Coordinates of C-alpha atoms and ligand atoms in Angstrom, one line a residue:
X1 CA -51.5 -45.7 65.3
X2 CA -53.9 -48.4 66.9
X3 CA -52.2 -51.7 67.2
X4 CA -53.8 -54.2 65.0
X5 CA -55.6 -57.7 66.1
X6 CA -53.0 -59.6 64.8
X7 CA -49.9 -57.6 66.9
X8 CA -52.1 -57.6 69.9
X9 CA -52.9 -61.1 69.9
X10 CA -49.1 -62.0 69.2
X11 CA -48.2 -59.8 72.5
X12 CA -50.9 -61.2 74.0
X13 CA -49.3 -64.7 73.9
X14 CA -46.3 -63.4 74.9
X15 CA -47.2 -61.4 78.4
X16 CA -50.8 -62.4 78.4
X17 CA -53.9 -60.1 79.1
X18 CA -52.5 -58.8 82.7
X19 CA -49.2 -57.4 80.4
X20 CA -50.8 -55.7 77.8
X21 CA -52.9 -52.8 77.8
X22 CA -54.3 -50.5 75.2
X23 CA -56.7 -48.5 77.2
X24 CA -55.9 -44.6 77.1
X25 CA -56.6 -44.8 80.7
X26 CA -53.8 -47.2 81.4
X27 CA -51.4 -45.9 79.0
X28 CA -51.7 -42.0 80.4
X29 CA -49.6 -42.0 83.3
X30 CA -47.0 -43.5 81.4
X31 CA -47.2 -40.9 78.3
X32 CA -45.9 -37.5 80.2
X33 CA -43.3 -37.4 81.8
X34 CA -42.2 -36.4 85.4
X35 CA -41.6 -32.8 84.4
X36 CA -44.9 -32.8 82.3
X37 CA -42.4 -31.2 79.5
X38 CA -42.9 -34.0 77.0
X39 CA -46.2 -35.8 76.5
X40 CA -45.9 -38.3 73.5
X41 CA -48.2 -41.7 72.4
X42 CA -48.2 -45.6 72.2
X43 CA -49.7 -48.2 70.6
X44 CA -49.8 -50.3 73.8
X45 CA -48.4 -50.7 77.2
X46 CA -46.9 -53.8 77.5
X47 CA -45.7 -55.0 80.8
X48 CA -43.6 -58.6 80.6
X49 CA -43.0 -60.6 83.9
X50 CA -39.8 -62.0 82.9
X51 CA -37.1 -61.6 80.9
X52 CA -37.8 -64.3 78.7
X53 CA -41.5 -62.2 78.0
X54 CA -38.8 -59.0 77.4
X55 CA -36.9 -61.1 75.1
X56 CA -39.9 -62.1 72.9
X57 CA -41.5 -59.0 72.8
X58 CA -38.2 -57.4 71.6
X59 CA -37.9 -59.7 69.0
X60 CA -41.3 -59.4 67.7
X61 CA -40.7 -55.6 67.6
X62 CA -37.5 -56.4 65.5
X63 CA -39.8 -58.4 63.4
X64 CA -42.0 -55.7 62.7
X65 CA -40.0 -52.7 63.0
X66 CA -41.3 -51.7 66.2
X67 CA -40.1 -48.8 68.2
X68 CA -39.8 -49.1 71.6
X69 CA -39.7 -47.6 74.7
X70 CA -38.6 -48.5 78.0
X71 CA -39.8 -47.3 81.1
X72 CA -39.3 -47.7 84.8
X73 CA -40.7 -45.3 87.4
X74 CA -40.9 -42.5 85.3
X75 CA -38.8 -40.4 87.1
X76 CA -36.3 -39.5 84.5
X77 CA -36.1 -35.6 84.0
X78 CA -34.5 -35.0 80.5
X79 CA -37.8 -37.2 78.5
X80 CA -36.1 -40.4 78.2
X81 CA -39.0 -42.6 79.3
X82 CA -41.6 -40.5 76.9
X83 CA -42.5 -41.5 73.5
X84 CA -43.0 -39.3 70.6
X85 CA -46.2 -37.9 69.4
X86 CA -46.8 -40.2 65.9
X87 CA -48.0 -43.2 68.0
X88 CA -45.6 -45.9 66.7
X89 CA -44.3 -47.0 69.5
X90 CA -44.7 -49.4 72.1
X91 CA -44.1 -48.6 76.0
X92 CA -42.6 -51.6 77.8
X93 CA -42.7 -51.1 81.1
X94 CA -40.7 -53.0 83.9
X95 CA -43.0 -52.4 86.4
X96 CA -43.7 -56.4 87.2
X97 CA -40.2 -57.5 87.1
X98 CA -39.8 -57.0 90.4
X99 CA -38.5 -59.8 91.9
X100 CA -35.1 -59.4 94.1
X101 CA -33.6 -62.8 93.4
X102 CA -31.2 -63.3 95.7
X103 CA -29.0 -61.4 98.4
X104 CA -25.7 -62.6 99.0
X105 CA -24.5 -61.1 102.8
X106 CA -21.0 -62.3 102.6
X107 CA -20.4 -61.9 99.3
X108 CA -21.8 -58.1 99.7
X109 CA -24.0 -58.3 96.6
X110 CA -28.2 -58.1 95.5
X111 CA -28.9 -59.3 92.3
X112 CA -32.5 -57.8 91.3
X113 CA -34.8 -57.2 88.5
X114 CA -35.0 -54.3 86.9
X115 CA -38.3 -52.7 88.2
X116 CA -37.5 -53.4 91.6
X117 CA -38.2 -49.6 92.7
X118 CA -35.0 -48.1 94.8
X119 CA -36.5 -47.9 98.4
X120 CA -37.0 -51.4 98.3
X121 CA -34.0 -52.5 97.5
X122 CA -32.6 -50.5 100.1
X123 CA -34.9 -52.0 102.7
X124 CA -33.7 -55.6 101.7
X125 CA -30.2 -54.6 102.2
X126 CA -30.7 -52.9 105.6
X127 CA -33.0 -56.4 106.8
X128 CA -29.5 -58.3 106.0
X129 CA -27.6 -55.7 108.0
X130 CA -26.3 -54.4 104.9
X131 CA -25.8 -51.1 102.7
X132 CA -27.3 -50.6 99.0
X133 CA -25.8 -46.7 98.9
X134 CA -27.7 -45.6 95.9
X135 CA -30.1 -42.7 97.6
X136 CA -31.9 -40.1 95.5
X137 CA -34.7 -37.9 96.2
X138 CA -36.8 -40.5 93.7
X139 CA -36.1 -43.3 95.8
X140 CA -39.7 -44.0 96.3
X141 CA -40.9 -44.1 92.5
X142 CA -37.0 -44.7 90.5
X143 CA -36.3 -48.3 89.8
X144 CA -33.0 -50.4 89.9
X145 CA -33.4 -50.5 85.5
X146 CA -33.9 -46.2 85.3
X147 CA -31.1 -45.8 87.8
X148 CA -28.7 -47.6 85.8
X149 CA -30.0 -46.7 82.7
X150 CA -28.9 -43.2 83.7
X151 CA -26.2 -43.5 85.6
X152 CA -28.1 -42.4 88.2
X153 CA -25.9 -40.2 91.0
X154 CA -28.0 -39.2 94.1
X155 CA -26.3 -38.0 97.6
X156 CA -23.7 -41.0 98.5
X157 CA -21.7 -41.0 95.2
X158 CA -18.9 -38.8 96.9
X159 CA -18.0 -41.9 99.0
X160 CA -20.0 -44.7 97.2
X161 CA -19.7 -43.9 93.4
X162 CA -22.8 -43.7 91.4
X163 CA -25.0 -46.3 89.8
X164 CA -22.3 -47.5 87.4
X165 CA -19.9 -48.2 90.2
X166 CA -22.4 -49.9 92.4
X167 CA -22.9 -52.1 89.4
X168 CA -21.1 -56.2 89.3
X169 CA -23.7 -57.5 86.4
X170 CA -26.0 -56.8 84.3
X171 CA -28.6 -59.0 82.4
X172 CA -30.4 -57.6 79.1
X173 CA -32.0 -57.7 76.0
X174 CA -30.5 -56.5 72.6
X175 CA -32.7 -54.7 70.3
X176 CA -32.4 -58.0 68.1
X177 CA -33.6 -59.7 71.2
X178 CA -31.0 -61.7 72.3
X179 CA -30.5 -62.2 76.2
X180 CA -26.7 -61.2 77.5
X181 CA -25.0 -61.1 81.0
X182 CA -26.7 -64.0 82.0
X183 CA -26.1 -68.1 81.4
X184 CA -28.3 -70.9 81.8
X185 CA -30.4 -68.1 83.7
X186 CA -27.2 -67.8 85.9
X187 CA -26.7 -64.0 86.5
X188 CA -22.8 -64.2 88.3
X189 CA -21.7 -60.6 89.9
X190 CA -17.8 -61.5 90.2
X191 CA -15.2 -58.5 91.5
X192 CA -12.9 -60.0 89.2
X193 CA -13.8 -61.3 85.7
X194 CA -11.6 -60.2 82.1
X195 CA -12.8 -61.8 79.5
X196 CA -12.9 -59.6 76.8
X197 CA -15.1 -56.1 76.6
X198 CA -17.3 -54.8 79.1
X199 CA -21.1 -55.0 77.7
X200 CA -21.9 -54.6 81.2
X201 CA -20.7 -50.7 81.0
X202 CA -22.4 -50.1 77.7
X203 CA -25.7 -50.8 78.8
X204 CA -25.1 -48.4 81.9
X205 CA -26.1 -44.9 81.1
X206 CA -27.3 -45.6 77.9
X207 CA -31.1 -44.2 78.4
X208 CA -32.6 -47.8 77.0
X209 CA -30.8 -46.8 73.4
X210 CA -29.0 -50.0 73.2
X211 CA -31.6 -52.6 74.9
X212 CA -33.7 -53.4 78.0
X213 CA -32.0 -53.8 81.1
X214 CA -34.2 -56.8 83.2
X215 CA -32.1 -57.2 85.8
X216 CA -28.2 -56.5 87.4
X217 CA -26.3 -57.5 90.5
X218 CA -25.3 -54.6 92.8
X219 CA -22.7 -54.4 95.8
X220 CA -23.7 -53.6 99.4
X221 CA -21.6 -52.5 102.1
X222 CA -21.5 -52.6 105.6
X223 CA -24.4 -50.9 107.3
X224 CA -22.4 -48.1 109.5
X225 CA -23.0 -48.1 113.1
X226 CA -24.2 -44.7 113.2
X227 CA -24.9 -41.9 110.9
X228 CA -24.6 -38.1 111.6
X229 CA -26.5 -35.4 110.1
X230 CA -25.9 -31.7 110.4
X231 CA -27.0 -28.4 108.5
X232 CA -24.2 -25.3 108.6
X233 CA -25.1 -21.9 106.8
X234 CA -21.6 -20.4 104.4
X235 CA -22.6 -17.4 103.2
X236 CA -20.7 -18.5 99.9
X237 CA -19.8 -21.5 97.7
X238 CA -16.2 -20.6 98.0
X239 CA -16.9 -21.0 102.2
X240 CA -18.8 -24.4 101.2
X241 CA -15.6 -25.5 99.3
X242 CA -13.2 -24.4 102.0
X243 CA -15.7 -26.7 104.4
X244 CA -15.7 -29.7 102.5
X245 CA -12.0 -29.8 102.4
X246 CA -11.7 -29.6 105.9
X247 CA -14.5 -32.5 106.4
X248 CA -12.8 -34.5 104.1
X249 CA -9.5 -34.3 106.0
X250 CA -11.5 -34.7 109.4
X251 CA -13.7 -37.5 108.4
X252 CA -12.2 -39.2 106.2
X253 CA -14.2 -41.5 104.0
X254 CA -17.0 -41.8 106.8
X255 CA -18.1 -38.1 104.7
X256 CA -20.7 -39.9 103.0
X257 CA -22.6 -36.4 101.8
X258 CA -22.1 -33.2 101.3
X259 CA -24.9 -30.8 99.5
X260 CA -25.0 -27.3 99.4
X261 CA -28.5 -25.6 99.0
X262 CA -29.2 -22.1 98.7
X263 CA -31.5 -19.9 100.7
X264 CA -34.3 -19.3 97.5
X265 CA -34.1 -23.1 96.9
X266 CA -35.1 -23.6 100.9
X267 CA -38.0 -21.0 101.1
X268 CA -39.5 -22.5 98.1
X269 CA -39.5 -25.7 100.3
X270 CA -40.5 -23.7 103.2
X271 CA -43.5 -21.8 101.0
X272 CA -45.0 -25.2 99.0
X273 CA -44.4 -27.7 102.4
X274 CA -44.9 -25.2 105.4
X275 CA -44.3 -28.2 107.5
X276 CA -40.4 -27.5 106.9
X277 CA -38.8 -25.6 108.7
X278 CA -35.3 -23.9 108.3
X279 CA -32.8 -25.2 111.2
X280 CA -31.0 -22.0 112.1
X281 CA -31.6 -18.6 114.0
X282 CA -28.7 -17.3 111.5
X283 CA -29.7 -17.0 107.0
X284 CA -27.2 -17.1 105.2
X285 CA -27.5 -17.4 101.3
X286 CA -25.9 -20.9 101.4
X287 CA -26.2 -24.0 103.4
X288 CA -24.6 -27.3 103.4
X289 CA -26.1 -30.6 105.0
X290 CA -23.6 -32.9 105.8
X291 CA -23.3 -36.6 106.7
X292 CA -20.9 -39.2 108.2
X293 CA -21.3 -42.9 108.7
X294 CA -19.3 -44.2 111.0
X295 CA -18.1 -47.7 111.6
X296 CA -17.3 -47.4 115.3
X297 CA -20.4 -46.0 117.2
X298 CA -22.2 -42.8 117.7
X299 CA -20.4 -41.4 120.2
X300 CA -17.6 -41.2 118.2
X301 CA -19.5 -40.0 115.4
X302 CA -20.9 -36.9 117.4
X303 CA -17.4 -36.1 118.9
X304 CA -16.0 -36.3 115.0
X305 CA -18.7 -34.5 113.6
X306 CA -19.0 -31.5 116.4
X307 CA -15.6 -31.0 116.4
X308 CA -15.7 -30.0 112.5
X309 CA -18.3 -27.9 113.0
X310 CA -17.0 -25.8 116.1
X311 CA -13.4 -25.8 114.3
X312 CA -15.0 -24.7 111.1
X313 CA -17.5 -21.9 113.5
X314 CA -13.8 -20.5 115.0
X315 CA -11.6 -20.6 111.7
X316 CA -15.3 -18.0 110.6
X317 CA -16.1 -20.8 107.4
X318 CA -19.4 -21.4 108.6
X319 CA -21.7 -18.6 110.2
X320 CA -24.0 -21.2 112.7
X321 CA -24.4 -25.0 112.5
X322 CA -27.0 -27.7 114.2
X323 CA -26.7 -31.2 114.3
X324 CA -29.5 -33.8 114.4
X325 CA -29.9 -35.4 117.9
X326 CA -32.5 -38.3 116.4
X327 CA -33.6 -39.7 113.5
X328 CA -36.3 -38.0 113.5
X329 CA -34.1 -34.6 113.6
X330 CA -31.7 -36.3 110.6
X331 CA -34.9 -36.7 108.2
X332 CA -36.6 -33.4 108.9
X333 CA -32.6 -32.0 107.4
X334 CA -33.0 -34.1 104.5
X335 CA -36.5 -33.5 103.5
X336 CA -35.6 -29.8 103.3
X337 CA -32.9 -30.7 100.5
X338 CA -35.0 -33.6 98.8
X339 CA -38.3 -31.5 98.8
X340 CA -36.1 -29.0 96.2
X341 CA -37.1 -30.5 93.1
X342 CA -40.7 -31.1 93.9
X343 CA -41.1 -27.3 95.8
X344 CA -39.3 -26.3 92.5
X345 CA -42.1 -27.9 90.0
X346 CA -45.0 -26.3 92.4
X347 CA -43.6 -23.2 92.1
X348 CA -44.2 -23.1 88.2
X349 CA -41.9 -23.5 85.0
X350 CA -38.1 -23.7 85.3
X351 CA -34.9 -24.4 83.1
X352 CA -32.8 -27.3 84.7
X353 CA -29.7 -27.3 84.3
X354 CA -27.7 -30.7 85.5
X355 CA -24.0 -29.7 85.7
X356 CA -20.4 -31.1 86.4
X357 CA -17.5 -29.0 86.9
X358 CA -13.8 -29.4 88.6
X359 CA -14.9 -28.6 92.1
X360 CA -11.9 -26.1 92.9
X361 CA -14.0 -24.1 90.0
X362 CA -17.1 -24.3 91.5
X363 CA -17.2 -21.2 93.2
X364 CA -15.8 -18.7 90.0
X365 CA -18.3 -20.7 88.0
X366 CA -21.4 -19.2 90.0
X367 CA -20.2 -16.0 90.7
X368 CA -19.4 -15.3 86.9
X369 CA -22.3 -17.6 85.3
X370 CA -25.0 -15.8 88.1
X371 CA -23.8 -12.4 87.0
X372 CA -24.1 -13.2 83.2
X373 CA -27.7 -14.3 83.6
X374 CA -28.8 -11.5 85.8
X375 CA -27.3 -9.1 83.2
X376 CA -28.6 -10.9 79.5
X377 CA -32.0 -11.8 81.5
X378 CA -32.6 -8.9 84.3
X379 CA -34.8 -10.4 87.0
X380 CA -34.6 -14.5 86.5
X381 CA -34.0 -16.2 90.0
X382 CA -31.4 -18.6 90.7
X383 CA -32.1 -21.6 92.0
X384 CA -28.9 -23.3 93.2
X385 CA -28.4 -26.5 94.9
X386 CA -26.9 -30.0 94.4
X387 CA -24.0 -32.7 95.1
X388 CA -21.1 -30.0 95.7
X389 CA -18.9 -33.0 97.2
X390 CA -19.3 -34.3 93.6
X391 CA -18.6 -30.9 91.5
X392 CA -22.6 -31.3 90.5
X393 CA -24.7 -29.1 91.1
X394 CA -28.7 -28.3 89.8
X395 CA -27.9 -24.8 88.7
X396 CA -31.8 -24.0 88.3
X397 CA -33.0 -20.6 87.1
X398 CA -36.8 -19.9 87.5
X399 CA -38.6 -16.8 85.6
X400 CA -38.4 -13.3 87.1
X401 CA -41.2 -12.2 89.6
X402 CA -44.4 -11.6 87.2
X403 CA -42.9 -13.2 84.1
X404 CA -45.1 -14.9 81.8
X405 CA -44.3 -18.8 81.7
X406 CA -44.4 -19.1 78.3
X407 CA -42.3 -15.7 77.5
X408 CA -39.7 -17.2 80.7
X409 CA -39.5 -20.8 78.3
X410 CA -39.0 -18.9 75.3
X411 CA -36.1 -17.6 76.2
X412 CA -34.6 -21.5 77.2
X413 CA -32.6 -21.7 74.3
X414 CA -30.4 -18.5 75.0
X415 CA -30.4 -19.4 78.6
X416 CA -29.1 -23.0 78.0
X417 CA -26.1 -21.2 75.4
X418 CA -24.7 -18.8 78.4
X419 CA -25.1 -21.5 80.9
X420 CA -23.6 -24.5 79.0
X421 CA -21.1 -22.1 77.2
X422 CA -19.8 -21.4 80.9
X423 CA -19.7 -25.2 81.6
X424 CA -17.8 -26.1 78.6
X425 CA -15.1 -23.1 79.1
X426 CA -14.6 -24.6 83.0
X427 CA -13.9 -28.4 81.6
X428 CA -17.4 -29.6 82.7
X429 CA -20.4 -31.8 81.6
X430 CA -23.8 -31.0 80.5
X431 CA -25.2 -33.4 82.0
X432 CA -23.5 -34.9 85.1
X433 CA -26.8 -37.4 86.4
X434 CA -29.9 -36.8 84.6
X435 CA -28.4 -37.8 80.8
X436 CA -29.4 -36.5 77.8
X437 CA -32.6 -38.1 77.2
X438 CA -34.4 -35.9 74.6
X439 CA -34.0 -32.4 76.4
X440 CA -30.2 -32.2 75.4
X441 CA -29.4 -34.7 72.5
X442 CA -29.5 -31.5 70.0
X443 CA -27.1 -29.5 73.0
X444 CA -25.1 -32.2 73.5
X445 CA -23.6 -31.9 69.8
X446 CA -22.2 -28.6 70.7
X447 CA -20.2 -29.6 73.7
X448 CA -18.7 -33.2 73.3
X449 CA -16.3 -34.4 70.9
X450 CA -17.1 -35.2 67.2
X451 CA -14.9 -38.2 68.0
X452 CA -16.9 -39.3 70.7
X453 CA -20.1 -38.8 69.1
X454 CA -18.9 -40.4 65.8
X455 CA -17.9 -43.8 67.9
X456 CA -21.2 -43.5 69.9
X457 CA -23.3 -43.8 66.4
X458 CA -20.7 -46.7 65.2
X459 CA -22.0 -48.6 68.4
X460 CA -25.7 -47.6 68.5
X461 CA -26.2 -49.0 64.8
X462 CA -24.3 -52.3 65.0
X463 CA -26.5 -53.1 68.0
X464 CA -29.6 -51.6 66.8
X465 CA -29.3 -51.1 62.8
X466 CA -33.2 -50.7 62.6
X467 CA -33.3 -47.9 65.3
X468 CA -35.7 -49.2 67.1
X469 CA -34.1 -49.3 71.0
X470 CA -36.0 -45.8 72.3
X471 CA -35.6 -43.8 69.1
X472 CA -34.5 -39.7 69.8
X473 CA -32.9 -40.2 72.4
X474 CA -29.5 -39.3 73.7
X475 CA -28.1 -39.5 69.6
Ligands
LIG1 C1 -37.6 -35.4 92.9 C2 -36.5 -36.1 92.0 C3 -35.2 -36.1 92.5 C4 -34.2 -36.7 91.7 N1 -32.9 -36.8 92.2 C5 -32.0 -37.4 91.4 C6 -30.6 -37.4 91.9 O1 -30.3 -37.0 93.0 N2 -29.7 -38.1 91.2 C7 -30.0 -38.6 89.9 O2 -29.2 -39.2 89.3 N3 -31.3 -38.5 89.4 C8 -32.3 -37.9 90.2 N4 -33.5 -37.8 89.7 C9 -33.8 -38.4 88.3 C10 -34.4 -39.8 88.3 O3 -35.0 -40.2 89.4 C11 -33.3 -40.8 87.9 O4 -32.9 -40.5 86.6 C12 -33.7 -42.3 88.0 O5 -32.6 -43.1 87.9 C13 -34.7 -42.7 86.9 O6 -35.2 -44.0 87.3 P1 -36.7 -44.4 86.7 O7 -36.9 -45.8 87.1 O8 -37.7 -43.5 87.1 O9 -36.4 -44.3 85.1 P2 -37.4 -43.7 84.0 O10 -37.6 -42.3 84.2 O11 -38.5 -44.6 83.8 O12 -36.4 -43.9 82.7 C14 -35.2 -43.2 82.7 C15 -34.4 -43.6 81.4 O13 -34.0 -45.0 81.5 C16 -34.6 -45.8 80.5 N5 -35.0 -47.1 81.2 C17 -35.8 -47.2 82.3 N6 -35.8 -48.5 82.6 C18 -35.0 -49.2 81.7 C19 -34.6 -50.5 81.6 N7 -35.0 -51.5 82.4 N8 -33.8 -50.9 80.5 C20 -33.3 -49.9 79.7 N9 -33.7 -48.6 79.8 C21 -34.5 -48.2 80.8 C22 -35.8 -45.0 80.0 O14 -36.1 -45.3 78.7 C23 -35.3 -43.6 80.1 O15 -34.4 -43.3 79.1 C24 -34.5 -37.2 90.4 C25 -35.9 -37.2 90.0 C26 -36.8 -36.6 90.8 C27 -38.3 -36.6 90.2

């Protein structure tokens, strides 16, 4: 659907020619997303500089009946950021609202708009001597609007909480266009502050269906002293478990990560980014990296973290373990887990599966749930990694050696039932990080309450009765 002279003129006043595009080489990149799953269309790209430019495109939309679609770094991996395919909508990107506006040290608080992109804002917190936790694999691409448009989790939450709990303020646009969070342009990130509802909370994880975020205040912390890194190889979840209730009653809450990874998910790194390299003589078919930050200094961090790993080594929970001795040493242990995902989408096609469960149940849950898949699917390879520390874990299965792609995604559907059937009967989520986007509203019915769903609806049409706030998604 091309837009017409009169529409592009109007959003032409509004963000002027550097904020609207309707080239199909512009638009593109921002039409697939990261997963190349979806691929849908636009009438334009539109990329405001401000909030007030947000505001007045929104309300123009409302005007017109506009759908539209808001996007940050594109990272998103259930569709959320991706139009459909008939064209109607509009992709407003955040991309040049990325201004950090202030940084309070004392206070322990950023306030930033929403396309400031993640790494960034954790370089202007460590430049004040400060924290922002927030740390995913995406960090370079994801932007402060996506993260808390989805919750985002990432591989602090166990001692920082996720994006939601990060979050003081928010500032954003209702699909009517009306500015909230803010006055007077005064965005105020209080710890204390009841007055009524928090709007704040439903903006949070709800995948642009209820408005544009433009911008939010955030806590920092402390930067720690030192950080520790090490890698130990379990030979099974139930060992992992066993280890991370023994860190936790070692360290404390200087256990800021704790991510278990198994072996196929590490030679995929180590076949796709041969510049990786697996730490240990020993291979077992788990491993766990762990970190601490510590607020005293890093020999007492060493001497905490060692003596974990050589009491774990004795009590036989862990079969070898190696600690980083420098930075450089910390990141190579880290690329090996953050390189999953991208090894993961070189390999070929997979079905993702973004789960929560009661940690204690972790362990049952992939002994039963791999045995059901290897029996209804002979052949398919688990891929199994993710935020144990957190009960979350990317339980990823890829196709069995020689299968055809196409024959492998057929068979999603069935795959998704066993594996989300499993989830439900253990008291977990669907979706623990990545929401729902487009790749599990239809799933989604299945597993949470008509209740919940019913209120859900209530609240999606009295703030956007024409449906306009990124249509087919999440509902
Ligand atoms: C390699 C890799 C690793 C990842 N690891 C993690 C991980 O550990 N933990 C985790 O939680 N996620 C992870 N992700 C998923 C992804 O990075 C996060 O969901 C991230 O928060 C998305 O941010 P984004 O800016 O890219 O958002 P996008 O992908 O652009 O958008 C995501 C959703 O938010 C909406 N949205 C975006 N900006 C706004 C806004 N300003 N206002 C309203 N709605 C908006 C979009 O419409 C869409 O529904 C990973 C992704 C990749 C590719």
């Amino acid at each position: 659907m091309p837009l017409t002279a009169q529409l592009a003129e109007a959003f032409a006043a509004i963000v002027g020619t550097a904020g609207l595009s309707t080239d199909p080489g512009d638009l593109a990149p921002h039409l697939t997303d990261w997963r190349q799953r979806y691929t849908g269309r636009a009438q334009a790209l539109l990329r405001p500089a401000s909030t007030a430019e947000v505001a007045a495109i929104v309300r123009l939309c409302h005007q017109h009946r506009i759908p539209i679609v808001p996007q940050g770094g594109n990272t998103g991996l259930v569709g959320g950021a991706t139009p459909d395919g008939s064209g109607a909508a509009v992709l407003l990107h955040l991309g040049r609202m990325n201004r950090i506006r202030a940084l309070d040290a004392l206070g322990n608080t950023i306030t930033a708009e929403a396309g400031v992109v993640l790494a960034t804002l954790q370089d202007a917190a460590r430049a004040a001597q400060r924290l922002y936790p927030l740390s995913l694999a995406s960090e370079g691409s994801c932007t402060l609007g996506g993260n808390l448009s989805t919750n985002a989790g990432g591989t602090a939450v166990l001692r920082y909480g996720n994006a939601r709990e990060l979050c003081l303020a928010i500032e954003a646009v209702t699909p009517d266009g009306q500015v909230i969070g803010s006055r007077d342009g005064r965005l105020l990130g209080l710890r204390k502050d009841n007055t009524g509802y928090d709007l704040r909370d439903l903006f949070i994880g709800a995948e642009g269906t209820l408005g544009i975020i433009t911008a939010a205040v955030m806590k920092l912390f402390p930067l720690p002293k030192a950080q520790v890194t090490g890698f130990a190889a379990v030979r099974t979840p139930q060992a992992a478990l066993a280890l991370l209730e023994r860190a936790q009653a070692a360290c404390g809450s200087t256990l800021t990560a704790f991510e278990l990874v198994c072996e196929a998910a590490l030679e995929l790194v180590e076949k796709h980014y041969p510049g990786n390299r697996y730490p240990l003589g020993v291979r077992t078919p788990y491993g766990v990296l762990l970190e601490i930050s510590d607020h005293e200094n890093a020999a007492h961090a060493t001497r905490l973290f060692e003596g974990l790993l050589e009491d774990s080594l004795e009590a036989g929970l862990i079969e070898d373990a190696v600690v980083a001795q420098s930075i450089e040493q910390s990141r190579a242990l880290w690329s090996l887990r953050e390189l999953i995902s991208e090894a993961q989408a070189a390999e070929g096609q997979n079905i993702k599966h973004d789960i929560s469960i009661p940690i204690g149940r972790i362990a049952a849950f992939i002994e039963s749930t791999d045995a059901a898949l290897a029996a209804a699917f002979p052949g398919v390879r688990m891929i199994n990694f993710g935020h144990l520390g957190d009960g979350n874990l990317h339980y990823n299965v890829s196709p069995a050696p020689g299968q055809v792609p196409a024959d492998f995604l057929g068979q999603q559907a069935a795959i998704n039932r066993l594996v989300y059937d499993a989830v439900d009967a253990e008291g977990g989520s669907i979706s623990a990080e990545h929401g729902l986007g487009q790749l599990k509203r239809q799933d989604i019915r299945r597993y949470k309450s008509p209740g919940d769903l019913a209120l859900m609806r209530v609240i999606k049409t009295a703030l956007d009765p024409l449906g306009i706030m990124n249509p087919d998604k999440v509902l």
